Amino acid sequence: MDADELDWNRTLREQWEFHWNHQLRARLESLTDDEYFWSPVPDAWTVRPRDGSTSPVRHGAGDFTVDYTFPEPVPAAFTTIAWRLAHVIVGVLATRNAAHFGAPEVSYETWEYAGDAATALDQLRTQLDIWLAGVAGLGDAGLRVPVGEKEPYPEAPMADLVLHINRELIHHLSEVCLLRDLYAHTASTTNGATR
């Protein structure tokens, strides 16, 4: 096949969709609230009820906030599944959906974070659907258009952003799966699980 005939838009979407359909979706569907909040180390960053957070910075518009501080600590704080999903939902997807595909403006400060695993997974699926529909709507020509001032590298083509988002999704959601494995082999068989 000639490179000029290749459907680059479909190819970029399929990179993510294959991983989602064959590696991640089934692994995430049964996520429990205990796993969602589980912290294998003390003082991990997570999503917490607004009145229960001791984090120096608490982002969120609803009943739950996400832990954060700036500058970030060294070493970086360990983060729970809840925190990692919040990052993917808001920082990776929802802000990009707003910047590029007409979704409502959002930020870490204005997001209503999920207080349970099922709600977080619903938020994830919603943002993924918006992202994939937006990317599909770009066609091949739209992949060549610069991303603009809402991104750190405004002259980069949209294809670069799609590849970056694919990497972020694969990376962070694979971490979630690893934490689920760790939970299954440690916390679920002991009384030492912490929240």
PDB file of C-alpha atoms in Angstrom:
ATOM      1  CA  MET A   1       0.000   0.000   0.000  1.00  0.00           C
ATOM      2  CA  ASP A   2       1.250   3.447  -0.899  1.00  0.00           C
ATOM      3  CA  ALA A   3       1.697   5.835   2.074  1.00  0.00           C
ATOM      4  CA  ASP A   4      -0.478   8.365   0.243  1.00  0.00           C
ATOM      5  CA  GLU A   5      -3.345   5.861   0.302  1.00  0.00           C
ATOM      6  CA  LEU A   6      -3.035   5.065   4.011  1.00  0.00           C
ATOM      7  CA  ASP A   7      -5.891   6.368   6.164  1.00  0.00           C
ATOM      8  CA  TRP A   8      -3.749   7.988   8.848  1.00  0.00           C
ATOM      9  CA  ASN A   9      -6.730   9.106  10.888  1.00  0.00           C
ATOM     10  CA  ARG A  10      -8.086   5.561  11.133  1.00  0.00           C
ATOM     11  CA  THR A  11      -4.592   4.236  11.873  1.00  0.00           C
ATOM     12  CA  LEU A  12      -4.077   6.652  14.776  1.00  0.00           C
ATOM     13  CA  ARG A  13      -7.497   5.881  16.253  1.00  0.00           C
ATOM     14  CA  GLU A  14      -6.979   2.146  15.865  1.00  0.00           C
ATOM     15  CA  GLN A  15      -3.739   2.306  17.840  1.00  0.00           C
ATOM     16  CA  TRP A  16      -5.747   3.383  20.885  1.00  0.00           C
ATOM     17  CA  GLU A  17      -8.929   1.439  20.124  1.00  0.00           C
ATOM     18  CA  PHE A  18      -7.050  -1.859  19.798  1.00  0.00           C
ATOM     19  CA  HIS A  19      -5.422  -1.389  23.207  1.00  0.00           C
ATOM     20  CA  TRP A  20      -8.751  -0.332  24.756  1.00  0.00           C
ATOM     21  CA  ASN A  21     -10.733  -3.209  23.269  1.00  0.00           C
ATOM     22  CA  HIS A  22      -8.150  -5.970  23.797  1.00  0.00           C
ATOM     23  CA  GLN A  23      -6.215  -4.914  26.892  1.00  0.00           C
ATOM     24  CA  LEU A  24      -7.995  -2.364  29.046  1.00  0.00           C
ATOM     25  CA  ARG A  25     -11.783  -2.273  28.823  1.00  0.00           C
ATOM     26  CA  ALA A  26     -12.437  -5.717  30.315  1.00  0.00           C
ATOM     27  CA  ARG A  27      -9.772  -5.138  32.990  1.00  0.00           C
ATOM     28  CA  LEU A  28     -11.464  -1.922  34.127  1.00  0.00           C
ATOM     29  CA  GLU A  29     -15.122  -2.974  34.012  1.00  0.00           C
ATOM     30  CA  SER A  30     -15.116  -4.747  37.380  1.00  0.00           C
ATOM     31  CA  LEU A  31     -13.208  -2.029  39.265  1.00  0.00           C
ATOM     32  CA  THR A  32     -14.498  -1.869  42.843  1.00  0.00           C
ATOM     33  CA  ASP A  33     -14.693   1.119  45.163  1.00  0.00           C
ATOM     34  CA  ASP A  34     -12.139  -0.537  47.474  1.00  0.00           C
ATOM     35  CA  GLU A  35      -9.658  -0.790  44.600  1.00  0.00           C
ATOM     36  CA  TYR A  36     -10.505   2.722  43.401  1.00  0.00           C
ATOM     37  CA  PHE A  37      -9.527   4.253  46.741  1.00  0.00           C
ATOM     38  CA  TRP A  38      -6.882   1.741  47.851  1.00  0.00           C
ATOM     39  CA  SER A  39      -3.507   3.156  48.822  1.00  0.00           C
ATOM     40  CA  PRO A  40      -0.595   0.722  49.069  1.00  0.00           C
ATOM     41  CA  VAL A  41       1.524   3.435  50.731  1.00  0.00           C
ATOM     42  CA  PRO A  42       0.757   6.084  53.359  1.00  0.00           C
ATOM     43  CA  ASP A  43      -0.088   9.603  52.213  1.00  0.00           C
ATOM     44  CA  ALA A  44      -0.768   8.727  48.579  1.00  0.00           C
ATOM     45  CA  TRP A  45      -2.583  11.340  46.541  1.00  0.00           C
ATOM     46  CA  THR A  46      -6.161  10.352  45.838  1.00  0.00           C
ATOM     47  CA  VAL A  47      -9.719  11.594  45.424  1.00  0.00           C
ATOM     48  CA  ARG A  48     -11.244  12.394  48.821  1.00  0.00           C
ATOM     49  CA  PRO A  49     -14.453  13.761  50.289  1.00  0.00           C
ATOM     50  CA  ARG A  50     -14.098  17.535  50.412  1.00  0.00           C
ATOM     51  CA  ASP A  51     -14.198  17.642  54.218  1.00  0.00           C
ATOM     52  CA  GLY A  52     -11.672  14.784  54.541  1.00  0.00           C
ATOM     53  CA  SER A  53      -8.752  16.149  52.554  1.00  0.00           C
ATOM     54  CA  THR A  54      -5.597  17.376  54.230  1.00  0.00           C
ATOM     55  CA  SER A  55      -3.841  18.165  50.967  1.00  0.00           C
ATOM     56  CA  PRO A  56      -2.355  21.677  50.701  1.00  0.00           C
ATOM     57  CA  VAL A  57      -4.261  22.126  47.427  1.00  0.00           C
ATOM     58  CA  ARG A  58      -7.682  20.584  46.843  1.00  0.00           C
ATOM     59  CA  HIS A  59      -9.108  20.818  43.373  1.00  0.00           C
ATOM     60  CA  GLY A  60     -12.721  20.043  42.574  1.00  0.00           C
ATOM     61  CA  ALA A  61     -16.150  21.603  42.368  1.00  0.00           C
ATOM     62  CA  GLY A  62     -18.248  18.849  43.921  1.00  0.00           C
ATOM     63  CA  ASP A  63     -18.312  16.723  47.047  1.00  0.00           C
ATOM     64  CA  PHE A  64     -14.910  15.196  46.229  1.00  0.00           C
ATOM     65  CA  THR A  65     -11.543  16.806  45.601  1.00  0.00           C
ATOM     66  CA  VAL A  66      -8.287  15.574  44.114  1.00  0.00           C
ATOM     67  CA  ASP A  67      -5.028  15.960  46.044  1.00  0.00           C
ATOM     68  CA  TYR A  68      -2.361  18.205  44.609  1.00  0.00           C
ATOM     69  CA  THR A  69       0.401  20.566  45.611  1.00  0.00           C
ATOM     70  CA  PHE A  70       2.718  22.891  43.733  1.00  0.00           C
ATOM     71  CA  PRO A  71       5.551  22.552  43.321  1.00  0.00           C
ATOM     72  CA  GLU A  72       5.169  18.808  43.194  1.00  0.00           C
ATOM     73  CA  PRO A  73       7.109  16.965  45.908  1.00  0.00           C
ATOM     74  CA  VAL A  74      10.362  15.165  45.206  1.00  0.00           C
ATOM     75  CA  PRO A  75      10.034  12.283  44.945  1.00  0.00           C
ATOM     76  CA  ALA A  76       6.618  12.607  43.328  1.00  0.00           C
ATOM     77  CA  ALA A  77       3.679  11.504  45.443  1.00  0.00           C
ATOM     78  CA  PHE A  78       2.361   8.020  44.864  1.00  0.00           C
ATOM     79  CA  THR A  79      -1.129   8.173  43.340  1.00  0.00           C
ATOM     80  CA  THR A  80      -4.120   5.859  43.721  1.00  0.00           C
ATOM     81  CA  ILE A  81      -6.337   4.480  40.984  1.00  0.00           C
ATOM     82  CA  ALA A  82      -8.835   7.243  41.822  1.00  0.00           C
ATOM     83  CA  TRP A  83      -6.188   9.932  41.300  1.00  0.00           C
ATOM     84  CA  ARG A  84      -4.856   8.366  38.091  1.00  0.00           C
ATOM     85  CA  LEU A  85      -8.350   8.070  36.618  1.00  0.00           C
ATOM     86  CA  ALA A  86      -9.060  11.685  37.573  1.00  0.00           C
ATOM     87  CA  HIS A  87      -5.883  12.751  35.777  1.00  0.00           C
ATOM     88  CA  VAL A  88      -6.820  10.821  32.631  1.00  0.00           C
ATOM     89  CA  ILE A  89     -10.442  11.999  32.655  1.00  0.00           C
ATOM     90  CA  VAL A  90      -9.716  15.681  33.273  1.00  0.00           C
ATOM     91  CA  GLY A  91      -6.116  16.461  32.322  1.00  0.00           C
ATOM     92  CA  VAL A  92      -5.671  14.103  29.398  1.00  0.00           C
ATOM     93  CA  LEU A  93      -9.161  14.013  27.857  1.00  0.00           C
ATOM     94  CA  ALA A  94     -11.716  16.581  29.074  1.00  0.00           C
ATOM     95  CA  THR A  95      -9.449  19.618  28.763  1.00  0.00           C
ATOM     96  CA  ARG A  96      -8.447  18.516  25.241  1.00  0.00           C
ATOM     97  CA  ASN A  97     -12.078  17.831  24.318  1.00  0.00           C
ATOM     98  CA  ALA A  98     -12.878  21.395  25.374  1.00  0.00           C
ATOM     99  CA  ALA A  99      -9.867  22.900  23.616  1.00  0.00           C
ATOM    100  CA  HIS A 100     -10.302  21.096  20.311  1.00  0.00           C
ATOM    101  CA  PHE A 101     -13.766  19.590  19.955  1.00  0.00           C
ATOM    102  CA  GLY A 102     -16.270  22.054  21.417  1.00  0.00           C
ATOM    103  CA  ALA A 103     -16.885  20.281  24.729  1.00  0.00           C
ATOM    104  CA  PRO A 104     -17.594  22.466  27.801  1.00  0.00           C
ATOM    105  CA  GLU A 105     -14.589  24.190  29.356  1.00  0.00           C
ATOM    106  CA  VAL A 106     -13.169  22.255  32.303  1.00  0.00           C
ATOM    107  CA  SER A 107     -10.188  22.317  34.623  1.00  0.00           C
ATOM    108  CA  TYR A 108      -8.908  20.412  37.623  1.00  0.00           C
ATOM    109  CA  GLU A 109     -10.433  23.150  39.776  1.00  0.00           C
ATOM    110  CA  THR A 110     -13.937  22.958  38.247  1.00  0.00           C
ATOM    111  CA  TRP A 111     -14.336  19.200  37.722  1.00  0.00           C
ATOM    112  CA  GLU A 112     -16.781  17.172  39.834  1.00  0.00           C
ATOM    113  CA  TYR A 113     -14.626  14.195  40.778  1.00  0.00           C
ATOM    114  CA  ALA A 114     -16.157  10.751  41.099  1.00  0.00           C
ATOM    115  CA  GLY A 115     -16.729   9.434  44.609  1.00  0.00           C
ATOM    116  CA  ASP A 116     -16.947   5.847  43.375  1.00  0.00           C
ATOM    117  CA  ALA A 117     -15.442   3.604  40.727  1.00  0.00           C
ATOM    118  CA  ALA A 118     -18.579   3.239  38.586  1.00  0.00           C
ATOM    119  CA  THR A 119     -18.974   7.008  38.217  1.00  0.00           C
ATOM    120  CA  ALA A 120     -15.284   7.419  37.360  1.00  0.00           C
ATOM    121  CA  LEU A 121     -15.547   4.744  34.657  1.00  0.00           C
ATOM    122  CA  ASP A 122     -18.672   6.435  33.256  1.00  0.00           C
ATOM    123  CA  GLN A 123     -16.767   9.738  33.119  1.00  0.00           C
ATOM    124  CA  LEU A 124     -13.861   7.985  31.402  1.00  0.00           C
ATOM    125  CA  ARG A 125     -16.078   6.375  28.753  1.00  0.00           C
ATOM    126  CA  THR A 126     -17.860   9.682  28.099  1.00  0.00           C
ATOM    127  CA  GLN A 127     -14.607  11.584  27.593  1.00  0.00           C
ATOM    128  CA  LEU A 128     -13.152   8.799  25.432  1.00  0.00           C
ATOM    129  CA  ASP A 129     -16.237   8.871  23.201  1.00  0.00           C
ATOM    130  CA  ILE A 130     -15.963  12.656  22.754  1.00  0.00           C
ATOM    131  CA  TRP A 131     -12.232  12.406  22.016  1.00  0.00           C
ATOM    132  CA  LEU A 132     -12.557   9.601  19.455  1.00  0.00           C
ATOM    133  CA  ALA A 133     -15.485  11.281  17.682  1.00  0.00           C
ATOM    134  CA  GLY A 134     -13.503  14.522  17.562  1.00  0.00           C
ATOM    135  CA  VAL A 135     -10.414  12.845  16.155  1.00  0.00           C
ATOM    136  CA  ALA A 136     -12.493  10.954  13.572  1.00  0.00           C
ATOM    137  CA  GLY A 137     -14.068  14.256  12.505  1.00  0.00           C
ATOM    138  CA  LEU A 138     -10.648  15.721  11.738  1.00  0.00           C
ATOM    139  CA  GLY A 139     -10.075  13.445   8.767  1.00  0.00           C
ATOM    140  CA  ASP A 140      -6.543  13.319   7.424  1.00  0.00           C
ATOM    141  CA  ALA A 141      -6.368  17.028   6.619  1.00  0.00           C
ATOM    142  CA  GLY A 142      -7.230  18.006  10.196  1.00  0.00           C
ATOM    143  CA  LEU A 143      -4.328  15.944  11.499  1.00  0.00           C
ATOM    144  CA  ARG A 144      -1.941  18.359   9.747  1.00  0.00           C
ATOM    145  CA  VAL A 145      -3.404  21.517  11.302  1.00  0.00           C
ATOM    146  CA  PRO A 146      -1.355  23.072  14.152  1.00  0.00           C
ATOM    147  CA  VAL A 147      -2.852  22.432  17.608  1.00  0.00           C
ATOM    148  CA  GLY A 148      -2.718  26.115  18.529  1.00  0.00           C
ATOM    149  CA  GLU A 149      -2.154  28.146  21.663  1.00  0.00           C
ATOM    150  CA  LYS A 150      -4.085  25.873  24.024  1.00  0.00           C
ATOM    151  CA  GLU A 151      -1.247  23.347  23.851  1.00  0.00           C
ATOM    152  CA  PRO A 152       2.393  23.684  25.003  1.00  0.00           C
ATOM    153  CA  TYR A 153       3.688  23.263  21.434  1.00  0.00           C
ATOM    154  CA  PRO A 154       1.234  25.343  19.371  1.00  0.00           C
ATOM    155  CA  GLU A 155       2.919  24.720  16.002  1.00  0.00           C
ATOM    156  CA  ALA A 156       2.813  20.926  16.353  1.00  0.00           C
ATOM    157  CA  PRO A 157       0.306  19.196  14.089  1.00  0.00           C
ATOM    158  CA  MET A 158      -2.823  17.667  15.570  1.00  0.00           C
ATOM    159  CA  ALA A 159      -1.416  14.210  14.722  1.00  0.00           C
ATOM    160  CA  ASP A 160       1.307  14.810  17.325  1.00  0.00           C
ATOM    161  CA  LEU A 161      -1.334  15.535  19.955  1.00  0.00           C
ATOM    162  CA  VAL A 162      -3.302  12.400  19.023  1.00  0.00           C
ATOM    163  CA  LEU A 163      -0.157  10.302  19.421  1.00  0.00           C
ATOM    164  CA  HIS A 164       0.591  12.014  22.751  1.00  0.00           C
ATOM    165  CA  ILE A 165      -2.922  11.304  24.043  1.00  0.00           C
ATOM    166  CA  ASN A 166      -2.628   7.673  22.909  1.00  0.00           C
ATOM    167  CA  ARG A 167       0.617   7.353  24.900  1.00  0.00           C
ATOM    168  CA  GLU A 168      -0.924   8.991  27.959  1.00  0.00           C
ATOM    169  CA  LEU A 169      -3.988   6.749  27.869  1.00  0.00           C
ATOM    170  CA  ILE A 170      -2.014   3.551  27.376  1.00  0.00           C
ATOM    171  CA  HIS A 171       0.525   4.538  30.032  1.00  0.00           C
ATOM    172  CA  HIS A 172      -1.821   5.653  32.815  1.00  0.00           C
ATOM    173  CA  LEU A 173      -4.553   3.081  32.286  1.00  0.00           C
ATOM    174  CA  SER A 174      -1.934   0.319  32.257  1.00  0.00           C
ATOM    175  CA  GLU A 175      -0.776   1.686  35.626  1.00  0.00           C
ATOM    176  CA  VAL A 176      -4.361   1.351  36.849  1.00  0.00           C
ATOM    177  CA  CYS A 177      -4.361  -2.302  35.763  1.00  0.00           C
ATOM    178  CA  LEU A 178      -1.063  -2.889  37.541  1.00  0.00           C
ATOM    179  CA  LEU A 179      -2.469  -1.389  40.740  1.00  0.00           C
ATOM    180  CA  ARG A 180      -5.478  -3.687  40.409  1.00  0.00           C
ATOM    181  CA  ASP A 181      -3.088  -6.640  40.173  1.00  0.00           C
ATOM    182  CA  LEU A 182      -1.175  -5.438  43.216  1.00  0.00           C
ATOM    183  CA  TYR A 183      -4.437  -5.023  45.129  1.00  0.00           C
ATOM    184  CA  ALA A 184      -5.580  -8.528  44.169  1.00  0.00           C
ATOM    185  CA  HIS A 185      -2.315 -10.033  45.427  1.00  0.00           C
ATOM    186  CA  THR A 186      -1.942  -7.995  48.612  1.00  0.00           C
ATOM    187  CA  ALA A 187      -4.715  -5.818  50.006  1.00  0.00           C
ATOM    188  CA  SER A 188      -7.653  -8.045  49.159  1.00  0.00           C
ATOM    189  CA  THR A 189      -6.120 -10.934  51.110  1.00  0.00           C
ATOM    190  CA  THR A 190      -5.062  -8.973  54.186  1.00  0.00           C
ATOM    191  CA  ASN A 191      -6.588  -6.558  56.629  1.00  0.00           C
ATOM    192  CA  GLY A 192      -3.879  -3.990  55.902  1.00  0.00           C
ATOM    193  CA  ALA A 193      -5.589  -2.131  53.068  1.00  0.00           C
ATOM    194  CA  THR A 194      -5.602   1.597  53.672  1.00  0.00           C
ATOM    195  CA  ARG A 195      -7.661   4.388  52.216  1.00  0.00           C
TER     196      ARG A 195
END
